[in-house]
CSV table of C-alpha atoms in Angstrom, one decimal:
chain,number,residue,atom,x,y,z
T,1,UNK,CA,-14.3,35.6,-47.5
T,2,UNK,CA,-15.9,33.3,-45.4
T,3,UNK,CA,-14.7,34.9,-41.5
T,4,UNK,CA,-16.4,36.6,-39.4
T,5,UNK,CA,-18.1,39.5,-41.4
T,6,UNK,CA,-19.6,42.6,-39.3
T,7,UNK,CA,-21.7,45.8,-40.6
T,8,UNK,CA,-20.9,48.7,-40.4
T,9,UNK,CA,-17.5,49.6,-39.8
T,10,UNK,CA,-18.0,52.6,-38.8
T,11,UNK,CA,-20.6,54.9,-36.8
T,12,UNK,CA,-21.4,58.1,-35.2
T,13,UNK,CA,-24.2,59.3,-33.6
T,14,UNK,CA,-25.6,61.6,-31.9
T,15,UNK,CA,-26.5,61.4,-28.2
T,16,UNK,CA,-29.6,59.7,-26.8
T,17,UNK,CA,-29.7,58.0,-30.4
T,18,UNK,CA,-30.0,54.0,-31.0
T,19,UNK,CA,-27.9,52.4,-33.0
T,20,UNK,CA,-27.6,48.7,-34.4
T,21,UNK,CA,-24.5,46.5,-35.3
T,22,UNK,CA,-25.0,43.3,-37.6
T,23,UNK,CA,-22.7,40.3,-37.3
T,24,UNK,CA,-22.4,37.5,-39.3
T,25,UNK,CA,-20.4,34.7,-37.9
T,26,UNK,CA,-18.8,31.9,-40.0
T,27,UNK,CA,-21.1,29.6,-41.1
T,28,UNK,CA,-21.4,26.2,-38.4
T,29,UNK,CA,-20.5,28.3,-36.1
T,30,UNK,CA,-23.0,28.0,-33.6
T,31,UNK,CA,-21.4,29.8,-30.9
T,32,UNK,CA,-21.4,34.2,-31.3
T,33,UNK,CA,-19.9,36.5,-28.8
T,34,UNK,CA,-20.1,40.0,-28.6
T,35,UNK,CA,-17.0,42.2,-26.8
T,36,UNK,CA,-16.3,45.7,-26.4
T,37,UNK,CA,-12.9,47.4,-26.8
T,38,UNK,CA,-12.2,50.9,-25.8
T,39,UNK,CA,-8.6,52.4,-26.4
T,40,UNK,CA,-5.6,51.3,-24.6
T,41,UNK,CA,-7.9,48.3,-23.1
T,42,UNK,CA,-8.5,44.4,-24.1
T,43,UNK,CA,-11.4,43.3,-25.2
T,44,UNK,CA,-14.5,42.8,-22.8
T,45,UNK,CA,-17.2,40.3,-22.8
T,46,UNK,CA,-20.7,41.7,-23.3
T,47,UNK,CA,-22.7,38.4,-24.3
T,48,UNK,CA,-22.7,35.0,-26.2
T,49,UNK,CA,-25.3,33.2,-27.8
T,50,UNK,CA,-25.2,29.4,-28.4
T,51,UNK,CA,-27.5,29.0,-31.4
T,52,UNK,CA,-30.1,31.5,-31.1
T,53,UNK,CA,-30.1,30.9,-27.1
T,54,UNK,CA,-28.7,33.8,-24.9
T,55,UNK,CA,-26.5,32.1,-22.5
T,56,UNK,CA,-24.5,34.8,-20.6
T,57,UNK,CA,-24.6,38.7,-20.2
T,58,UNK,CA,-22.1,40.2,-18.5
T,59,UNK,CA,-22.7,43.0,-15.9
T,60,UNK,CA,-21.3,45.8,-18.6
T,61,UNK,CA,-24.2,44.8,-20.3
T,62,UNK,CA,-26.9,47.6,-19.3
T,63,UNK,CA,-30.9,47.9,-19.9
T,64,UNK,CA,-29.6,49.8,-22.5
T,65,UNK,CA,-27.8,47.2,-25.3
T,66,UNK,CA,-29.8,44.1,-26.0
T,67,UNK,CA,-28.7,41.0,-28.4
T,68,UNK,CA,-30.5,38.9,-30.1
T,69,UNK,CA,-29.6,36.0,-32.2
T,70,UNK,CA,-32.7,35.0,-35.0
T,71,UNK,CA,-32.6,31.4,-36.2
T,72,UNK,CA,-29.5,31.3,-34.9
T,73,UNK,CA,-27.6,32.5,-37.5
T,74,UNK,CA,-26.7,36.3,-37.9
T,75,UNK,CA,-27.1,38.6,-34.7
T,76,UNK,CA,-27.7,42.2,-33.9
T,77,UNK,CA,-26.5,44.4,-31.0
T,78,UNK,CA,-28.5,47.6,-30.1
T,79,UNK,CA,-28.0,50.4,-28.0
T,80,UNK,CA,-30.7,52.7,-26.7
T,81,UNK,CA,-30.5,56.3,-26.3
T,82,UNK,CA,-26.6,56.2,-26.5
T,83,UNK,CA,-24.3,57.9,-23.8
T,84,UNK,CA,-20.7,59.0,-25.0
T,85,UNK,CA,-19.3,56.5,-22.6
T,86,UNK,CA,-20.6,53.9,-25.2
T,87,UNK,CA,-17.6,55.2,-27.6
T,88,UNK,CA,-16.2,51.9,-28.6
T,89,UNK,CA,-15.1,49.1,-30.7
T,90,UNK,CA,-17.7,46.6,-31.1
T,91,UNK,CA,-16.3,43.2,-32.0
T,92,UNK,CA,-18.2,40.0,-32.4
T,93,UNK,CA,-16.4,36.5,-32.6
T,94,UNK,CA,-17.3,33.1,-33.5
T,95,UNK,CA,-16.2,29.5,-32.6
T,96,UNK,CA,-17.4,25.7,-33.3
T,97,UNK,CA,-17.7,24.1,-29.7
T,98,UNK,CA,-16.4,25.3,-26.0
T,99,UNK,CA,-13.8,28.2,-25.9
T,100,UNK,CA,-11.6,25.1,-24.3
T,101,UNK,CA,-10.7,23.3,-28.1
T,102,UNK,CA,-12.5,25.6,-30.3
T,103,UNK,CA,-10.6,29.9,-30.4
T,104,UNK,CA,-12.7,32.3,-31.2
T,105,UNK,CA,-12.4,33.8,-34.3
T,106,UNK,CA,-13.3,37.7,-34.4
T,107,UNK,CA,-14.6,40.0,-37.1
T,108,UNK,CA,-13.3,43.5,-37.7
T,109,UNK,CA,-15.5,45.4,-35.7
T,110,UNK,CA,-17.7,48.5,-35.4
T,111,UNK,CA,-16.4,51.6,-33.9
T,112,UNK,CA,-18.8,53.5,-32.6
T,113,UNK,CA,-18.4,57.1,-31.9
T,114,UNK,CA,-21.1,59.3,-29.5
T,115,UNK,CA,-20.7,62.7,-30.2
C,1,UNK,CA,-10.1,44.4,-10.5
C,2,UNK,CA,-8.1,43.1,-13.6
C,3,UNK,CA,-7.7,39.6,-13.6
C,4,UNK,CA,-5.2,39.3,-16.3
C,5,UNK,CA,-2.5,41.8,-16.4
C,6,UNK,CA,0.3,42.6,-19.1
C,7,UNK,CA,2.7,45.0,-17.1
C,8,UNK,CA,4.4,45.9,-20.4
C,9,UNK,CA,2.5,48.1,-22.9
C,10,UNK,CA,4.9,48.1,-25.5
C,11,UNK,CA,8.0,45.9,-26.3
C,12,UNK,CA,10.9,46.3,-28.5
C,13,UNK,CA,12.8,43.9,-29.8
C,14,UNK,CA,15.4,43.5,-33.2
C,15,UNK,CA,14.6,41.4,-36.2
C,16,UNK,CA,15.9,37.9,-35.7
C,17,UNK,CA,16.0,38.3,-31.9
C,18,UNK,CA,13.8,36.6,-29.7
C,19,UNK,CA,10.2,38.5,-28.5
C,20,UNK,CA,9.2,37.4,-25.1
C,21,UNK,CA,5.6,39.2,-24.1
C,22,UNK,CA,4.9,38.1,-20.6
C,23,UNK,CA,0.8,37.8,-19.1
C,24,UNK,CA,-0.1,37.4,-15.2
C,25,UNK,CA,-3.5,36.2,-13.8
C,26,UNK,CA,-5.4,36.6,-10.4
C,27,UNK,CA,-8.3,33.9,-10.9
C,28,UNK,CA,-6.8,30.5,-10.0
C,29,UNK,CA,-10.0,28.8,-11.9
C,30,UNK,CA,-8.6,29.9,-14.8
C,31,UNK,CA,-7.9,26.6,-16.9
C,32,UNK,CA,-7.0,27.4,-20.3
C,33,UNK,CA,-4.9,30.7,-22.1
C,34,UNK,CA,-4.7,32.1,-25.4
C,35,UNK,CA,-2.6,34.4,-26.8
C,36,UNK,CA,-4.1,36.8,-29.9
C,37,UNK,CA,-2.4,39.5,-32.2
C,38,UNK,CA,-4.1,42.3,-33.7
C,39,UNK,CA,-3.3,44.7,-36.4
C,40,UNK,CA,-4.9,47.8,-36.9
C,41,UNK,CA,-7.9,48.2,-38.3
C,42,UNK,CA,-8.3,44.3,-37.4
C,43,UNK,CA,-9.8,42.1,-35.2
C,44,UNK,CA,-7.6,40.0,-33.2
C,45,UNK,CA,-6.7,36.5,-34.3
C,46,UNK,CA,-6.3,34.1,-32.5
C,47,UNK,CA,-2.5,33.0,-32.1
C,48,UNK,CA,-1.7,29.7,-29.8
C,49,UNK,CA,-3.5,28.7,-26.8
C,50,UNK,CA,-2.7,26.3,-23.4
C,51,UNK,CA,-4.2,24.2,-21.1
C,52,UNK,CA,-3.3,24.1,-17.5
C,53,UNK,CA,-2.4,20.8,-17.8
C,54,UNK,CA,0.4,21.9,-19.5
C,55,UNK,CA,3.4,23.9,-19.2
C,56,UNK,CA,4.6,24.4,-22.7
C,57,UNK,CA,2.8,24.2,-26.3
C,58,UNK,CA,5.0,25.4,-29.4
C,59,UNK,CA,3.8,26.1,-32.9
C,60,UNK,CA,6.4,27.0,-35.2
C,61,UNK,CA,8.1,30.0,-34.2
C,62,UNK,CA,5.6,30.7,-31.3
C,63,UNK,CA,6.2,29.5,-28.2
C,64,UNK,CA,3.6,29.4,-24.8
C,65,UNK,CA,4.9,28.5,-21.3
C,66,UNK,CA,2.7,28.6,-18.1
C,67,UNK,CA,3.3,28.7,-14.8
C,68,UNK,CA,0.5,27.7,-12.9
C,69,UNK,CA,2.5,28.4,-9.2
C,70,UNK,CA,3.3,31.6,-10.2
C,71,UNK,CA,0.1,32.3,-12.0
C,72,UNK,CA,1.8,33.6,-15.1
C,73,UNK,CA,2.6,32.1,-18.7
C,74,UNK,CA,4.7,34.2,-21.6
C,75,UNK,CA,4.8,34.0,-25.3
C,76,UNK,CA,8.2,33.6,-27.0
C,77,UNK,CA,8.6,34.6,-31.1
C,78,UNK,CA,11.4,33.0,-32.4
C,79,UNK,CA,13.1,34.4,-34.7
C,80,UNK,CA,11.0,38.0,-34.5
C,81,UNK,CA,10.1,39.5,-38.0
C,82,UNK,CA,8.6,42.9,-38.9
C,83,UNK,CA,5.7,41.1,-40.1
C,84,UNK,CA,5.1,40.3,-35.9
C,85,UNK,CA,4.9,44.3,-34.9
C,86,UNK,CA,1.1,44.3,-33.6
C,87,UNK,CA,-0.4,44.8,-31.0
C,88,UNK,CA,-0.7,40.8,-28.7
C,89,UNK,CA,-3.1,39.9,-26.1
C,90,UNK,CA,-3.1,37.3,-23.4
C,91,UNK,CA,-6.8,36.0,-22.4
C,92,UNK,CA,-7.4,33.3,-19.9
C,93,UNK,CA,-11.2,31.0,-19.6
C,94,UNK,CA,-12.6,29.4,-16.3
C,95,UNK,CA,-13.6,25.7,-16.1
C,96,UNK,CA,-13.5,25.1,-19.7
C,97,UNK,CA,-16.1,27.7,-20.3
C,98,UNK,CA,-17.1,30.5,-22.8
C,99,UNK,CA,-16.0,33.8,-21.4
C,100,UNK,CA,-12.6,34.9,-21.9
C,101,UNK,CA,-10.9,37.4,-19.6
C,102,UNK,CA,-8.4,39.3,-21.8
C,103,UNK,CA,-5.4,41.7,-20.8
C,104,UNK,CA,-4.9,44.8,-21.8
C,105,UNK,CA,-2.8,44.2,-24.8
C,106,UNK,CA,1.5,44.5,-25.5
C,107,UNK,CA,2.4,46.4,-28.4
C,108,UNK,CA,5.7,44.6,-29.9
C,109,UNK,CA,7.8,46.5,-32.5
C,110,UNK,CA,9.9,44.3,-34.0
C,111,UNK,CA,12.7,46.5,-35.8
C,112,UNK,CA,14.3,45.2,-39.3
């Protein structure tokens, strides 16, 4: 399967815990996003990496979550001492070139649950 | 403030019968639209997309028309199948860039 591949599925935790999501985005890919999805809601943008370059953040993205984006290849999302407001679908997406000519192409996502 | 609305949360339509899922905008830098399905359990992928330059782009039995004065574009399935029932968003980009701006989502039941 060569898509957008994203680890783990699944994951609760307790309040004020961190927790860390893995993406691996298809392979010359060299654009990686990372949304958030609660229920009943489209996805929201968090942040987006070109290469292993942080380019955008959006406001939703507190002192709490940081990206990062090693050798630009794989990335990592943590969250710091997790709220229950945080209770989500993480998804992380993909794409070769601008969004203009190039879709993005998302994984499966995590779904975090703060209990 | 939601810049991309989908009024309708769920749609329900018979097999064989035309699907029309309909998407409005606020932002009028707002240049290019996408339309994604997602299924359960999924991620959403990525369906047919538009530039403002256009009004219409077809792809089989999918169908995108925008209007840019009205600030609104639909997607139309032709001929609908069960295989369509999923949940579609619309999602819209400013000046060609990275961010997309998504709606909250149509559910479309497409009845055999």
């Amino acid at each position: 399967d060569t898509g957008v591949s994203q680890n783990p599925r699944h994951k609760i935790t307790k309040r004020g815990q961190n927790v860390t999501f893995r993406c691996d985005p298809i392979s010359e890919h060299n654009r990686l996003y990372w949304y958030r999805q609660t229920l009943g809601q489209g996805p929201e943008f968090l942040t987006y990496f070109q290469n292993e370059a942080q380019l955008e953040k959006s406001r939703l993205l507190s002192d709490r979550f940081s990206a990062e984006r090693p050798k630009g290849s794989f990335s990592t999302l943590e969250i710091q001492r997790t709220e229950q407001g945080d209770s989500a679908m993480y998804l992380c997406a993909s794409s070769l070139g601008r969004a203009s000519n190039s879709p993005l192409h998302f994984g499966n996502g995590t779904r975090l649950t703060v209990t | 403030d939601q810049q991309v609305k989908q009024n309708s949360p769920s749609l329900s339509v018979q097999e064989g019968r035309i699907s029309i899922l309909n998407c409005d905008y606020t932002n009028s830098m707002f240049d290019y639209f996408l339309w994604y399905k997602k299924y359960p359990a999924e991620g959403p992928t990525f369906l047919i997309s538009i530039s403002s330059i256009k009004d219409k782009n077809e792809d089989g039995r999918f169908t995108v028309f925008l209007n840019k004065s009205a600030k609104h574009l639909s997607l139309h399935i032709v001929p609908s199948q069960p295989g369509d029932s999923a949940v579609y968003f619309c999602a819209a980009s400013a000046n060609a860039g990275n961010m997309l701006t998504f709606g909250g989502g149509t559910r479309l039941m497409v009845k055999p």
